[in-house]
């Protein structure tokens, strides 16, 4: 009896140890809360010489899209464009979803590339593929109620996404990338904010919590083909995510007074000192807590005013769009993806940060370091669980033998 009581006490202690160790093991195994996660991409200049975005092909797509005719929700041109995207990007799995709004049915097109080693994080690239049904900003009043070509306002963003879709599978990424072609962004009525971005709104409304939480970045490109490209940050977007843009644009020579990867002073394309406001496909995502940003050039044409120039006129034609501008935006997206700028990793502790600093001379990268530390703590947790389990089993065997005696 005495031996048995001692064994029971021993068992209680071991059970306590086991539970505590299991708990610690679980703590070290479970990925960190999203609030502890940060963007910490690697140096964009490491990848600058291997950029492969095809700006000529993107420019040709702009012309092709406008030749389809107005891509109004529910039109044949709209359906043909979706079909062409699906047929061109065979490494992506596509779904379409339709929603009734006002007097039309919109159709969102969503394609995802998911590599075998995906962490599950998802970078979503977004462009509206519809074109505006009227030219409300056109000087010629007799032409106001005719749909526009939408070469810059619609086709330019789609062209960039299609070209991205062609090169993403060879980037060796370890996360998902989704291309989201929104419908009915541009069918709205001025002064009625809710009549714009119907497609993006509907998509956000129908997201599951899990899907939403896995989106590390939601990046809109809209009106980015202007031959006189310039842009700023826009309001209702993620500051943390937008902060990743500065080193990438500087690396590409798109910031005045900043030196690019080749040591040359940049051009005044991205102005980091200003923020503009626009209603667009980023709003609903931002309001749903998704880190969202938007690349949009709000003054279309040489010396154009904001929301002036060729915007929403019949002058928004393919000849106003330049391959070079499409290429600059394409290169931002490509560089952001290959340098892991838009996925989240655990914030390094102070000790790790010091280690990283020490390692940075030989090109040590902080992201790999953090992942390594997480793997190590997981390993320690599992070993501890194993040892305690072994001890428990041994004591049980001894206990059973003593009981028999
Ligand atoms: Zn528009």
mmCIF file of C-alpha atoms and ligand atoms in Angstrom:
data_model
loop_
_atom_site.group_PDB
_atom_site.id
_atom_site.type_symbol
_atom_site.label_atom_id
_atom_site.label_comp_id
_atom_site.label_asym_id
_atom_site.label_seq_id
_atom_site.Cartn_x
_atom_site.Cartn_y
_atom_site.Cartn_z
ATOM 1 C CA UNK A 1 0.000 0.000 0.000
ATOM 2 C CA UNK A 2 2.822 2.327 0.914
ATOM 3 C CA UNK A 3 4.536 1.727 -2.409
ATOM 4 C CA UNK A 4 1.258 2.244 -4.208
ATOM 5 C CA UNK A 5 0.585 5.579 -2.477
ATOM 6 C CA UNK A 6 4.102 6.763 -3.371
ATOM 7 C CA UNK A 7 3.467 5.742 -6.964
ATOM 8 C CA UNK A 8 0.195 7.670 -7.008
ATOM 9 C CA UNK A 9 1.930 10.777 -5.721
ATOM 10 C CA UNK A 10 4.642 10.278 -8.292
ATOM 11 C CA UNK A 11 1.999 9.864 -10.973
ATOM 12 C CA UNK A 12 0.320 13.131 -9.958
ATOM 13 C CA UNK A 13 3.622 14.994 -10.198
ATOM 14 C CA UNK A 14 4.389 13.423 -13.559
ATOM 15 C CA UNK A 15 0.881 14.169 -14.834
ATOM 16 C CA UNK A 16 1.331 17.791 -13.790
ATOM 17 C CA UNK A 17 4.711 17.920 -15.544
ATOM 18 C CA UNK A 18 3.259 16.294 -18.636
ATOM 19 C CA UNK A 19 0.373 18.745 -18.857
ATOM 20 C CA UNK A 20 2.682 21.726 -18.284
ATOM 21 C CA UNK A 21 5.120 20.494 -20.919
ATOM 22 C CA UNK A 22 2.329 19.781 -23.388
ATOM 23 C CA UNK A 23 1.040 23.318 -22.803
ATOM 24 C CA UNK A 24 4.499 24.826 -23.346
ATOM 25 C CA UNK A 25 4.981 22.664 -26.427
ATOM 26 C CA UNK A 26 1.666 23.844 -27.796
ATOM 27 C CA UNK A 27 2.576 27.459 -27.107
ATOM 28 C CA UNK A 28 5.809 27.152 -29.039
ATOM 29 C CA UNK A 29 4.146 25.229 -31.868
ATOM 30 C CA UNK A 30 1.156 27.458 -32.482
ATOM 31 C CA UNK A 31 2.012 30.216 -34.938
ATOM 32 C CA UNK A 32 2.182 33.683 -33.448
ATOM 33 C CA UNK A 33 -0.859 35.910 -33.213
ATOM 34 C CA UNK A 34 -1.226 38.087 -36.343
ATOM 35 C CA UNK A 35 -0.637 41.215 -34.266
ATOM 36 C CA UNK A 36 2.949 40.014 -33.627
ATOM 37 C CA UNK A 37 3.588 39.523 -37.324
ATOM 38 C CA UNK A 38 5.394 42.068 -39.480
ATOM 39 C CA UNK A 39 6.380 42.637 -43.098
ATOM 40 C CA UNK A 40 10.121 42.172 -43.406
ATOM 41 C CA UNK A 41 11.059 41.522 -46.995
ATOM 42 C CA UNK A 42 14.620 41.153 -48.202
ATOM 43 C CA UNK A 43 16.624 43.764 -50.147
ATOM 44 C CA UNK A 44 14.829 44.434 -53.475
ATOM 45 C CA UNK A 45 18.169 45.163 -55.189
ATOM 46 C CA UNK A 46 19.058 41.456 -54.799
ATOM 47 C CA UNK A 47 16.417 40.667 -57.438
ATOM 48 C CA UNK A 48 16.502 43.718 -59.699
ATOM 49 C CA UNK A 49 18.534 42.079 -62.471
ATOM 50 C CA UNK A 50 16.204 39.110 -62.796
ATOM 51 C CA UNK A 51 12.905 40.956 -63.297
ATOM 52 C CA UNK A 52 10.911 39.397 -66.098
ATOM 53 C CA UNK A 53 7.628 41.353 -66.319
ATOM 54 C CA UNK A 54 6.772 41.743 -70.034
ATOM 55 C CA UNK A 55 5.616 45.348 -70.501
ATOM 56 C CA UNK A 56 5.247 44.997 -74.315
ATOM 57 C CA UNK A 57 2.834 42.122 -73.868
ATOM 58 C CA UNK A 58 0.910 44.074 -71.205
ATOM 59 C CA UNK A 59 0.589 47.014 -73.584
ATOM 60 C CA UNK A 60 -0.689 44.729 -76.347
ATOM 61 C CA UNK A 61 -3.313 43.394 -73.917
ATOM 62 C CA UNK A 62 -4.598 46.937 -73.324
ATOM 63 C CA UNK A 63 -5.239 47.359 -77.065
ATOM 64 C CA UNK A 64 -6.787 43.909 -77.300
ATOM 65 C CA UNK A 65 -9.160 44.577 -74.407
ATOM 66 C CA UNK A 66 -10.359 47.879 -75.862
ATOM 67 C CA UNK A 67 -10.936 46.159 -79.225
ATOM 68 C CA UNK A 68 -13.299 43.747 -77.460
ATOM 69 C CA UNK A 69 -15.626 46.726 -76.970
ATOM 70 C CA UNK A 70 -17.007 48.140 -73.711
ATOM 71 C CA UNK A 71 -16.644 45.560 -70.909
ATOM 72 C CA UNK A 72 -19.958 46.360 -69.291
ATOM 73 C CA UNK A 73 -21.296 43.935 -66.653
ATOM 74 C CA UNK A 74 -23.238 41.156 -68.375
ATOM 75 C CA UNK A 75 -21.879 41.976 -71.877
ATOM 76 C CA UNK A 76 -20.319 39.524 -74.358
ATOM 77 C CA UNK A 77 -17.104 41.566 -74.264
ATOM 78 C CA UNK A 78 -16.962 41.067 -70.506
ATOM 79 C CA UNK A 79 -17.531 37.292 -70.830
ATOM 80 C CA UNK A 80 -14.899 37.016 -73.598
ATOM 81 C CA UNK A 81 -12.333 38.819 -71.471
ATOM 82 C CA UNK A 82 -12.928 36.463 -68.534
ATOM 83 C CA UNK A 83 -12.642 33.448 -70.836
ATOM 84 C CA UNK A 84 -9.366 34.712 -72.278
ATOM 85 C CA UNK A 85 -7.891 35.255 -68.782
ATOM 86 C CA UNK A 86 -8.869 31.731 -67.685
ATOM 87 C CA UNK A 87 -7.442 30.193 -70.882
ATOM 88 C CA UNK A 88 -4.166 32.131 -70.585
ATOM 89 C CA UNK A 89 -3.403 31.452 -66.936
ATOM 90 C CA UNK A 90 -3.637 27.673 -66.700
ATOM 91 C CA UNK A 91 -1.596 27.426 -63.453
ATOM 92 C CA UNK A 92 -4.360 29.303 -61.614
ATOM 93 C CA UNK A 93 -7.629 27.743 -60.499
ATOM 94 C CA UNK A 94 -10.482 30.114 -61.232
ATOM 95 C CA UNK A 95 -13.946 30.647 -59.826
ATOM 96 C CA UNK A 96 -16.613 33.070 -60.982
ATOM 97 C CA UNK A 97 -19.332 34.486 -58.771
ATOM 98 C CA UNK A 98 -22.319 36.515 -59.919
ATOM 99 C CA UNK A 99 -24.332 39.061 -57.998
ATOM 100 C CA UNK A 100 -27.396 41.076 -58.956
ATOM 101 C CA UNK A 101 -27.026 44.841 -58.478
ATOM 102 C CA UNK A 102 -29.301 47.624 -59.769
ATOM 103 C CA UNK A 103 -30.241 46.624 -63.337
ATOM 104 C CA UNK A 104 -27.283 44.332 -64.069
ATOM 105 C CA UNK A 105 -25.580 41.137 -62.986
ATOM 106 C CA UNK A 106 -21.897 41.511 -62.150
ATOM 107 C CA UNK A 107 -19.429 38.624 -62.295
ATOM 108 C CA UNK A 108 -16.229 38.547 -60.253
ATOM 109 C CA UNK A 109 -13.375 36.386 -61.527
ATOM 110 C CA UNK A 110 -10.962 35.016 -58.908
ATOM 111 C CA UNK A 111 -7.933 32.853 -59.750
ATOM 112 C CA UNK A 112 -5.523 31.398 -57.213
ATOM 113 C CA UNK A 113 -2.050 29.950 -57.615
ATOM 114 C CA UNK A 114 -1.169 27.752 -54.646
ATOM 115 C CA UNK A 115 2.301 26.134 -54.624
ATOM 116 C CA UNK A 116 2.732 22.738 -52.918
ATOM 117 C CA UNK A 117 4.799 24.301 -50.094
ATOM 118 C CA UNK A 118 2.359 27.167 -49.443
ATOM 119 C CA UNK A 119 2.225 28.515 -45.896
ATOM 120 C CA UNK A 120 -1.405 29.423 -46.587
ATOM 121 C CA UNK A 121 -0.776 33.156 -46.578
ATOM 122 C CA UNK A 122 -2.347 34.815 -49.574
ATOM 123 C CA UNK A 123 -1.301 37.929 -51.494
ATOM 124 C CA UNK A 124 -4.303 39.185 -53.483
ATOM 125 C CA UNK A 125 -3.669 41.351 -56.563
ATOM 126 C CA UNK A 126 -6.771 43.236 -57.674
ATOM 127 C CA UNK A 127 -7.906 45.097 -60.803
ATOM 128 C CA UNK A 128 -11.360 45.980 -62.121
ATOM 129 C CA UNK A 129 -12.039 44.545 -65.568
ATOM 130 C CA UNK A 130 -15.223 46.468 -66.328
ATOM 131 C CA UNK A 131 -15.143 49.736 -68.271
ATOM 132 C CA UNK A 132 -17.377 52.720 -67.631
ATOM 133 C CA UNK A 133 -20.829 52.824 -69.266
ATOM 134 C CA UNK A 134 -20.726 56.574 -69.856
ATOM 135 C CA UNK A 135 -18.271 59.433 -70.477
ATOM 136 C CA UNK A 136 -19.588 61.827 -67.857
ATOM 137 C CA UNK A 137 -16.391 63.923 -67.906
ATOM 138 C CA UNK A 138 -16.295 64.348 -71.687
ATOM 139 C CA UNK A 139 -16.486 67.873 -73.149
ATOM 140 C CA UNK A 140 -18.667 66.675 -76.020
ATOM 141 C CA UNK A 141 -22.171 66.534 -74.537
ATOM 142 C CA UNK A 142 -23.567 64.447 -77.388
ATOM 143 C CA UNK A 143 -21.093 61.691 -76.480
ATOM 144 C CA UNK A 144 -21.643 61.613 -72.731
ATOM 145 C CA UNK A 145 -24.061 58.658 -72.734
ATOM 146 C CA UNK A 146 -21.807 56.392 -74.764
ATOM 147 C CA UNK A 147 -19.483 53.886 -73.018
ATOM 148 C CA UNK A 148 -15.752 54.642 -72.995
ATOM 149 C CA UNK A 149 -12.818 52.464 -74.134
ATOM 150 C CA UNK A 150 -11.408 52.385 -70.609
ATOM 151 C CA UNK A 151 -7.848 51.724 -71.816
ATOM 152 C CA UNK A 152 -6.287 53.144 -68.668
ATOM 153 C CA UNK A 153 -9.374 52.951 -66.440
ATOM 154 C CA UNK A 154 -9.844 49.193 -66.491
ATOM 155 C CA UNK A 155 -7.679 47.578 -69.164
ATOM 156 C CA UNK A 156 -4.300 48.757 -67.769
ATOM 157 C CA UNK A 157 -4.758 47.058 -64.379
ATOM 158 C CA UNK A 158 -6.078 43.880 -65.989
ATOM 159 C CA UNK A 159 -3.121 43.793 -68.391
ATOM 160 C CA UNK A 160 -0.673 44.034 -65.490
ATOM 161 C CA UNK A 161 -2.444 41.254 -63.580
ATOM 162 C CA UNK A 162 -2.474 38.945 -66.630
ATOM 163 C CA UNK A 163 1.270 39.415 -67.154
ATOM 164 C CA UNK A 164 1.858 38.833 -63.435
ATOM 165 C CA UNK A 165 -0.166 35.628 -63.719
ATOM 166 C CA UNK A 166 2.225 34.395 -66.425
ATOM 167 C CA UNK A 167 5.370 34.844 -64.304
ATOM 168 C CA UNK A 168 4.109 34.062 -60.772
ATOM 169 C CA UNK A 169 4.364 30.250 -61.149
ATOM 170 C CA UNK A 170 8.130 30.517 -61.786
ATOM 171 C CA UNK A 171 8.818 32.811 -58.798
ATOM 172 C CA UNK A 172 9.228 29.886 -56.342
ATOM 173 C CA UNK A 173 6.994 31.572 -53.765
ATOM 174 C CA UNK A 174 5.978 29.763 -50.563
ATOM 175 C CA UNK A 175 2.499 31.285 -50.344
ATOM 176 C CA UNK A 176 -0.685 31.636 -52.389
ATOM 177 C CA UNK A 177 -1.250 34.453 -54.852
ATOM 178 C CA UNK A 178 -4.773 35.337 -55.933
ATOM 179 C CA UNK A 179 -5.647 37.428 -58.961
ATOM 180 C CA UNK A 180 -8.976 39.108 -58.375
ATOM 181 C CA UNK A 181 -10.641 40.653 -61.431
ATOM 182 C CA UNK A 182 -13.498 42.730 -60.039
ATOM 183 C CA UNK A 183 -16.603 43.654 -61.976
ATOM 184 C CA UNK A 184 -18.793 46.766 -61.654
ATOM 185 C CA UNK A 185 -16.165 48.968 -60.064
ATOM 186 C CA UNK A 186 -16.861 51.743 -62.539
ATOM 187 C CA UNK A 187 -20.640 51.785 -63.099
ATOM 188 C CA UNK A 188 -21.350 54.218 -60.258
ATOM 189 C CA UNK A 189 -23.113 57.543 -59.929
ATOM 190 C CA UNK A 190 -21.054 60.558 -58.788
ATOM 191 C CA UNK A 191 -21.862 61.567 -55.189
ATOM 192 C CA UNK A 192 -23.266 58.083 -54.418
ATOM 193 C CA UNK A 193 -20.258 56.247 -52.943
ATOM 194 C CA UNK A 194 -22.120 52.955 -52.501
ATOM 195 C CA UNK A 195 -22.787 52.650 -56.252
ATOM 196 C CA UNK A 196 -19.072 52.115 -57.009
ATOM 197 C CA UNK A 197 -16.963 48.989 -56.428
ATOM 198 C CA UNK A 198 -19.950 46.637 -56.274
ATOM 199 C CA UNK A 199 -17.832 43.616 -57.222
ATOM 200 C CA UNK A 200 -15.156 44.125 -54.576
ATOM 201 C CA UNK A 201 -17.855 44.829 -51.965
ATOM 202 C CA UNK A 202 -19.712 41.610 -52.807
ATOM 203 C CA UNK A 203 -16.508 39.552 -52.630
ATOM 204 C CA UNK A 204 -15.564 40.926 -49.210
ATOM 205 C CA UNK A 205 -19.123 40.340 -47.897
ATOM 206 C CA UNK A 206 -18.922 36.666 -48.852
ATOM 207 C CA UNK A 207 -15.454 35.847 -47.466
ATOM 208 C CA UNK A 208 -15.149 33.244 -44.721
ATOM 209 C CA UNK A 209 -13.258 34.335 -41.615
ATOM 210 C CA UNK A 210 -10.431 31.841 -42.313
ATOM 211 C CA UNK A 211 -9.965 32.993 -45.885
ATOM 212 C CA UNK A 212 -9.967 36.629 -44.841
ATOM 213 C CA UNK A 213 -7.432 36.057 -42.037
ATOM 214 C CA UNK A 214 -4.977 34.390 -44.427
ATOM 215 C CA UNK A 215 -4.777 37.461 -46.680
ATOM 216 C CA UNK A 216 -1.474 39.152 -45.858
ATOM 217 C CA UNK A 217 -1.822 41.801 -48.568
ATOM 218 C CA UNK A 218 -4.600 43.031 -50.868
ATOM 219 C CA UNK A 219 -3.091 45.206 -53.579
ATOM 220 C CA UNK A 220 -5.217 47.115 -56.079
ATOM 221 C CA UNK A 221 -3.831 48.446 -59.372
ATOM 222 C CA UNK A 222 -6.072 50.891 -61.236
ATOM 223 C CA UNK A 223 -5.336 53.534 -63.885
ATOM 224 C CA UNK A 224 -1.616 52.784 -63.872
ATOM 225 C CA UNK A 225 -0.935 52.954 -67.617
ATOM 226 C CA UNK A 226 -0.769 56.747 -68.050
ATOM 227 C CA UNK A 227 2.281 57.675 -70.105
ATOM 228 C CA UNK A 228 2.825 60.417 -67.478
ATOM 229 C CA UNK A 229 2.692 58.081 -64.515
ATOM 230 C CA UNK A 230 2.709 59.409 -60.975
ATOM 231 C CA UNK A 231 1.034 58.282 -57.773
ATOM 232 C CA UNK A 232 0.803 58.777 -54.017
ATOM 233 C CA UNK A 233 -0.541 56.779 -51.125
ATOM 234 C CA UNK A 234 -4.342 56.773 -50.896
ATOM 235 C CA UNK A 235 -6.434 57.016 -47.732
ATOM 236 C CA UNK A 236 -8.294 54.082 -46.144
ATOM 237 C CA UNK A 237 -5.342 51.778 -46.689
ATOM 238 C CA UNK A 238 -2.870 49.912 -44.478
ATOM 239 C CA UNK A 239 0.083 52.026 -43.302
ATOM 240 C CA UNK A 240 2.188 48.952 -42.521
ATOM 241 C CA UNK A 241 1.631 47.485 -45.962
ATOM 242 C CA UNK A 242 2.185 50.808 -47.740
ATOM 243 C CA UNK A 243 5.495 51.241 -45.871
ATOM 244 C CA UNK A 244 6.798 48.254 -47.864
ATOM 245 C CA UNK A 245 6.312 50.211 -51.091
ATOM 246 C CA UNK A 246 8.952 52.895 -50.442
ATOM 247 C CA UNK A 247 12.085 50.699 -50.652
ATOM 248 C CA UNK A 248 10.711 48.933 -53.733
ATOM 249 C CA UNK A 249 9.894 52.116 -55.651
ATOM 250 C CA UNK A 250 13.223 53.646 -54.601
ATOM 251 C CA UNK A 251 15.044 50.535 -55.829
ATOM 252 C CA UNK A 252 13.306 50.944 -59.194
ATOM 253 C CA UNK A 253 14.261 54.619 -59.529
ATOM 254 C CA UNK A 254 10.719 55.953 -59.027
ATOM 255 C CA UNK A 255 11.483 58.394 -56.197
ATOM 256 C CA UNK A 256 13.029 61.803 -56.656
ATOM 257 C CA UNK A 257 16.248 62.325 -54.661
ATOM 258 C CA UNK A 258 16.500 58.605 -53.883
ATOM 259 C CA UNK A 259 19.244 56.467 -55.364
ATOM 260 C CA UNK A 260 18.137 53.335 -57.242
ATOM 261 C CA UNK A 261 19.857 49.918 -57.251
ATOM 262 C CA UNK A 262 22.308 51.125 -59.913
ATOM 263 C CA UNK A 263 23.291 54.299 -58.039
ATOM 264 C CA UNK A 264 21.251 56.659 -60.217
ATOM 265 C CA UNK A 265 18.904 59.333 -58.874
ATOM 266 C CA UNK A 266 15.234 58.432 -59.273
ATOM 267 C CA UNK A 267 12.406 60.125 -61.192
ATOM 268 C CA UNK A 268 9.469 61.894 -59.441
ATOM 269 C CA UNK A 269 6.911 59.114 -59.978
ATOM 270 C CA UNK A 270 6.004 58.124 -56.423
ATOM 271 C CA UNK A 271 5.559 61.090 -54.068
ATOM 272 C CA UNK A 272 5.799 59.756 -50.513
ATOM 273 C CA UNK A 273 4.883 63.103 -48.950
ATOM 274 C CA UNK A 274 1.212 63.114 -50.010
ATOM 275 C CA UNK A 275 -1.946 61.059 -49.526
ATOM 276 C CA UNK A 276 -4.987 61.296 -51.843
ATOM 277 C CA UNK A 277 -8.536 60.042 -51.431
ATOM 278 C CA UNK A 278 -10.464 57.942 -53.915
ATOM 279 C CA UNK A 279 -13.369 55.512 -53.744
ATOM 280 C CA UNK A 280 -12.099 52.267 -55.240
ATOM 281 C CA UNK A 281 -11.811 48.513 -54.723
ATOM 282 C CA UNK A 282 -9.550 48.828 -51.648
ATOM 283 C CA UNK A 283 -12.223 50.355 -49.375
ATOM 284 C CA UNK A 284 -14.337 47.285 -48.565
ATOM 285 C CA UNK A 285 -11.253 45.149 -47.881
ATOM 286 C CA UNK A 286 -9.749 47.823 -45.640
ATOM 287 C CA UNK A 287 -13.008 48.115 -43.688
ATOM 288 C CA UNK A 288 -13.067 44.335 -43.235
ATOM 289 C CA UNK A 289 -9.632 44.471 -41.567
ATOM 290 C CA UNK A 290 -7.669 43.162 -44.560
ATOM 291 C CA UNK A 291 -4.316 44.952 -45.128
ATOM 292 C CA UNK A 292 -5.112 46.781 -48.371
ATOM 293 C CA UNK A 293 -3.304 49.332 -50.565
ATOM 294 C CA UNK A 294 -3.977 50.856 -53.974
ATOM 295 C CA UNK A 295 -1.664 51.930 -56.798
ATOM 296 C CA UNK A 296 -3.662 54.528 -58.726
ATOM 297 C CA UNK A 297 -2.679 57.555 -60.804
ATOM 298 C CA UNK A 298 -5.400 60.157 -60.295
ATOM 299 C CA UNK A 299 -4.177 62.718 -62.820
ATOM 300 C CA UNK A 300 -4.402 61.065 -66.218
ATOM 301 C CA UNK A 301 -2.493 62.820 -69.010
ATOM 302 C CA UNK A 302 0.290 65.384 -69.192
ATOM 303 C CA UNK A 303 -0.209 68.150 -66.575
ATOM 304 C CA UNK A 304 -3.727 66.822 -65.876
ATOM 305 C CA UNK A 305 -5.517 67.911 -62.706
ATOM 306 C CA UNK A 306 -6.743 65.344 -60.187
ATOM 307 C CA UNK A 307 -9.819 63.569 -61.551
ATOM 308 C CA UNK A 308 -9.285 65.605 -64.727
ATOM 309 C CA UNK A 309 -7.438 64.887 -67.962
ATOM 310 C CA UNK A 310 -8.699 61.869 -69.921
ATOM 311 C CA UNK A 311 -10.453 60.311 -66.920
ATOM 312 C CA UNK A 312 -13.998 59.130 -67.762
ATOM 313 C CA UNK A 313 -13.823 60.633 -71.259
ATOM 314 C CA UNK A 314 -13.633 59.176 -74.760
ATOM 315 C CA UNK A 315 -9.962 60.103 -74.772
ATOM 316 C CA UNK A 316 -9.193 57.184 -72.441
ATOM 317 C CA UNK A 317 -7.814 55.212 -75.384
ATOM 318 C CA UNK A 318 -4.974 52.721 -75.816
ATOM 319 C CA UNK A 319 -2.607 55.304 -77.338
ATOM 320 C CA UNK A 320 -2.582 57.208 -73.988
ATOM 321 C CA UNK A 321 -1.233 54.147 -72.209
ATOM 322 C CA UNK A 322 2.480 53.391 -72.262
ATOM 323 C CA UNK A 323 4.283 50.065 -72.004
ATOM 324 C CA UNK A 324 6.887 51.751 -69.829
ATOM 325 C CA UNK A 325 4.344 52.754 -67.167
ATOM 326 C CA UNK A 326 2.747 49.312 -67.175
ATOM 327 C CA UNK A 327 6.257 47.895 -66.796
ATOM 328 C CA UNK A 328 7.053 50.084 -63.784
ATOM 329 C CA UNK A 329 3.927 48.951 -61.927
ATOM 330 C CA UNK A 330 4.497 45.352 -63.023
ATOM 331 C CA UNK A 331 8.044 45.548 -61.672
ATOM 332 C CA UNK A 332 6.789 46.872 -58.316
ATOM 333 C CA UNK A 333 4.458 43.882 -58.016
ATOM 334 C CA UNK A 334 7.123 41.423 -59.173
ATOM 335 C CA UNK A 335 9.799 42.845 -56.876
ATOM 336 C CA UNK A 336 7.399 42.888 -53.919
ATOM 337 C CA UNK A 337 6.573 39.214 -54.426
ATOM 338 C CA UNK A 338 10.095 37.868 -55.014
ATOM 339 C CA UNK A 339 11.537 39.843 -52.074
ATOM 340 C CA UNK A 340 8.764 38.524 -49.744
ATOM 341 C CA UNK A 341 7.686 42.092 -48.966
ATOM 342 C CA UNK A 342 3.999 41.204 -48.656
ATOM 343 C CA UNK A 343 3.877 38.176 -46.406
ATOM 344 C CA UNK A 344 3.962 38.344 -42.632
ATOM 345 C CA UNK A 345 6.595 36.811 -40.376
ATOM 346 C CA UNK A 346 7.022 36.814 -36.612
ATOM 347 C CA UNK A 347 8.641 39.943 -35.234
ATOM 348 C CA UNK A 348 12.166 39.081 -34.068
ATOM 349 C CA UNK A 349 12.891 39.489 -30.338
ATOM 350 C CA UNK A 350 15.675 41.948 -29.370
ATOM 351 C CA UNK A 351 18.211 39.118 -29.091
ATOM 352 C CA UNK A 352 17.281 37.786 -32.491
ATOM 353 C CA UNK A 353 17.405 41.286 -33.948
ATOM 354 C CA UNK A 354 20.993 41.655 -32.659
ATOM 355 C CA UNK A 355 21.916 38.266 -34.079
ATOM 356 C CA UNK A 356 20.447 39.315 -37.392
ATOM 357 C CA UNK A 357 22.462 42.500 -37.377
ATOM 358 C CA UNK A 358 25.604 40.478 -36.768
ATOM 359 C CA UNK A 359 24.685 38.110 -39.597
ATOM 360 C CA UNK A 360 23.740 40.802 -42.078
ATOM 361 C CA UNK A 361 27.340 41.150 -43.321
ATOM 362 C CA UNK A 362 27.199 37.747 -44.964
ATOM 363 C CA UNK A 363 23.757 38.524 -46.345
ATOM 364 C CA UNK A 364 21.914 36.667 -43.514
ATOM 365 C CA UNK A 365 18.226 37.351 -43.883
ATOM 366 C CA UNK A 366 16.039 38.081 -40.908
ATOM 367 C CA UNK A 367 13.054 36.195 -42.230
ATOM 368 C CA UNK A 368 14.948 32.903 -42.542
ATOM 369 C CA UNK A 369 16.370 33.535 -39.078
ATOM 370 C CA UNK A 370 12.932 33.965 -37.519
ATOM 371 C CA UNK A 371 11.578 30.860 -39.229
ATOM 372 C CA UNK A 372 14.637 28.943 -37.990
ATOM 373 C CA UNK A 373 14.032 30.084 -34.392
ATOM 374 C CA UNK A 374 10.375 29.036 -34.572
ATOM 375 C CA UNK A 375 11.404 25.610 -35.905
ATOM 376 C CA UNK A 376 13.943 25.193 -33.075
ATOM 377 C CA UNK A 377 11.415 26.035 -30.341
ATOM 378 C CA UNK A 378 8.924 23.612 -31.896
ATOM 379 C CA UNK A 379 11.627 20.907 -31.854
ATOM 380 C CA UNK A 380 12.450 21.550 -28.171
ATOM 381 C CA UNK A 381 8.724 21.336 -27.338
ATOM 382 C CA UNK A 382 8.327 17.976 -29.091
ATOM 383 C CA UNK A 383 11.477 16.509 -27.445
ATOM 384 C CA UNK A 384 10.208 17.588 -23.996
ATOM 385 C CA UNK A 385 6.838 15.927 -24.655
ATOM 386 C CA UNK A 386 8.646 12.744 -25.743
ATOM 387 C CA UNK A 387 10.880 12.586 -22.630
ATOM 388 C CA UNK A 388 8.017 13.193 -20.180
ATOM 389 C CA UNK A 389 5.864 10.573 -21.953
ATOM 390 C CA UNK A 390 8.693 8.025 -21.646
ATOM 391 C CA UNK A 391 9.117 8.775 -17.906
ATOM 392 C CA UNK A 392 5.367 8.425 -17.372
ATOM 393 C CA UNK A 393 5.229 5.065 -19.177
ATOM 394 C CA UNK A 394 8.255 3.782 -17.173
ATOM 395 C CA UNK A 395 6.628 4.785 -13.852
ATOM 396 C CA UNK A 396 3.366 3.167 -14.913
ATOM 397 C CA UNK A 397 5.171 -0.099 -15.677
ATOM 398 C CA UNK A 398 6.981 0.029 -12.312
ATOM 399 C CA UNK A 399 3.687 0.843 -10.598
ATOM 400 C CA UNK A 400 1.900 -2.118 -12.205
ATOM 401 C CA UNK A 401 4.773 -4.500 -11.291
ATOM 402 C CA UNK A 402 4.782 -3.284 -7.658
ATOM 403 C CA UNK A 403 0.994 -3.685 -7.433
ATOM 404 C CA UNK A 404 1.339 -7.341 -8.592
ATOM 405 C CA UNK A 405 3.963 -8.077 -5.920
HETATM 406 ZN ZN1 LIG B 1 -13.225 54.883 -63.475
#
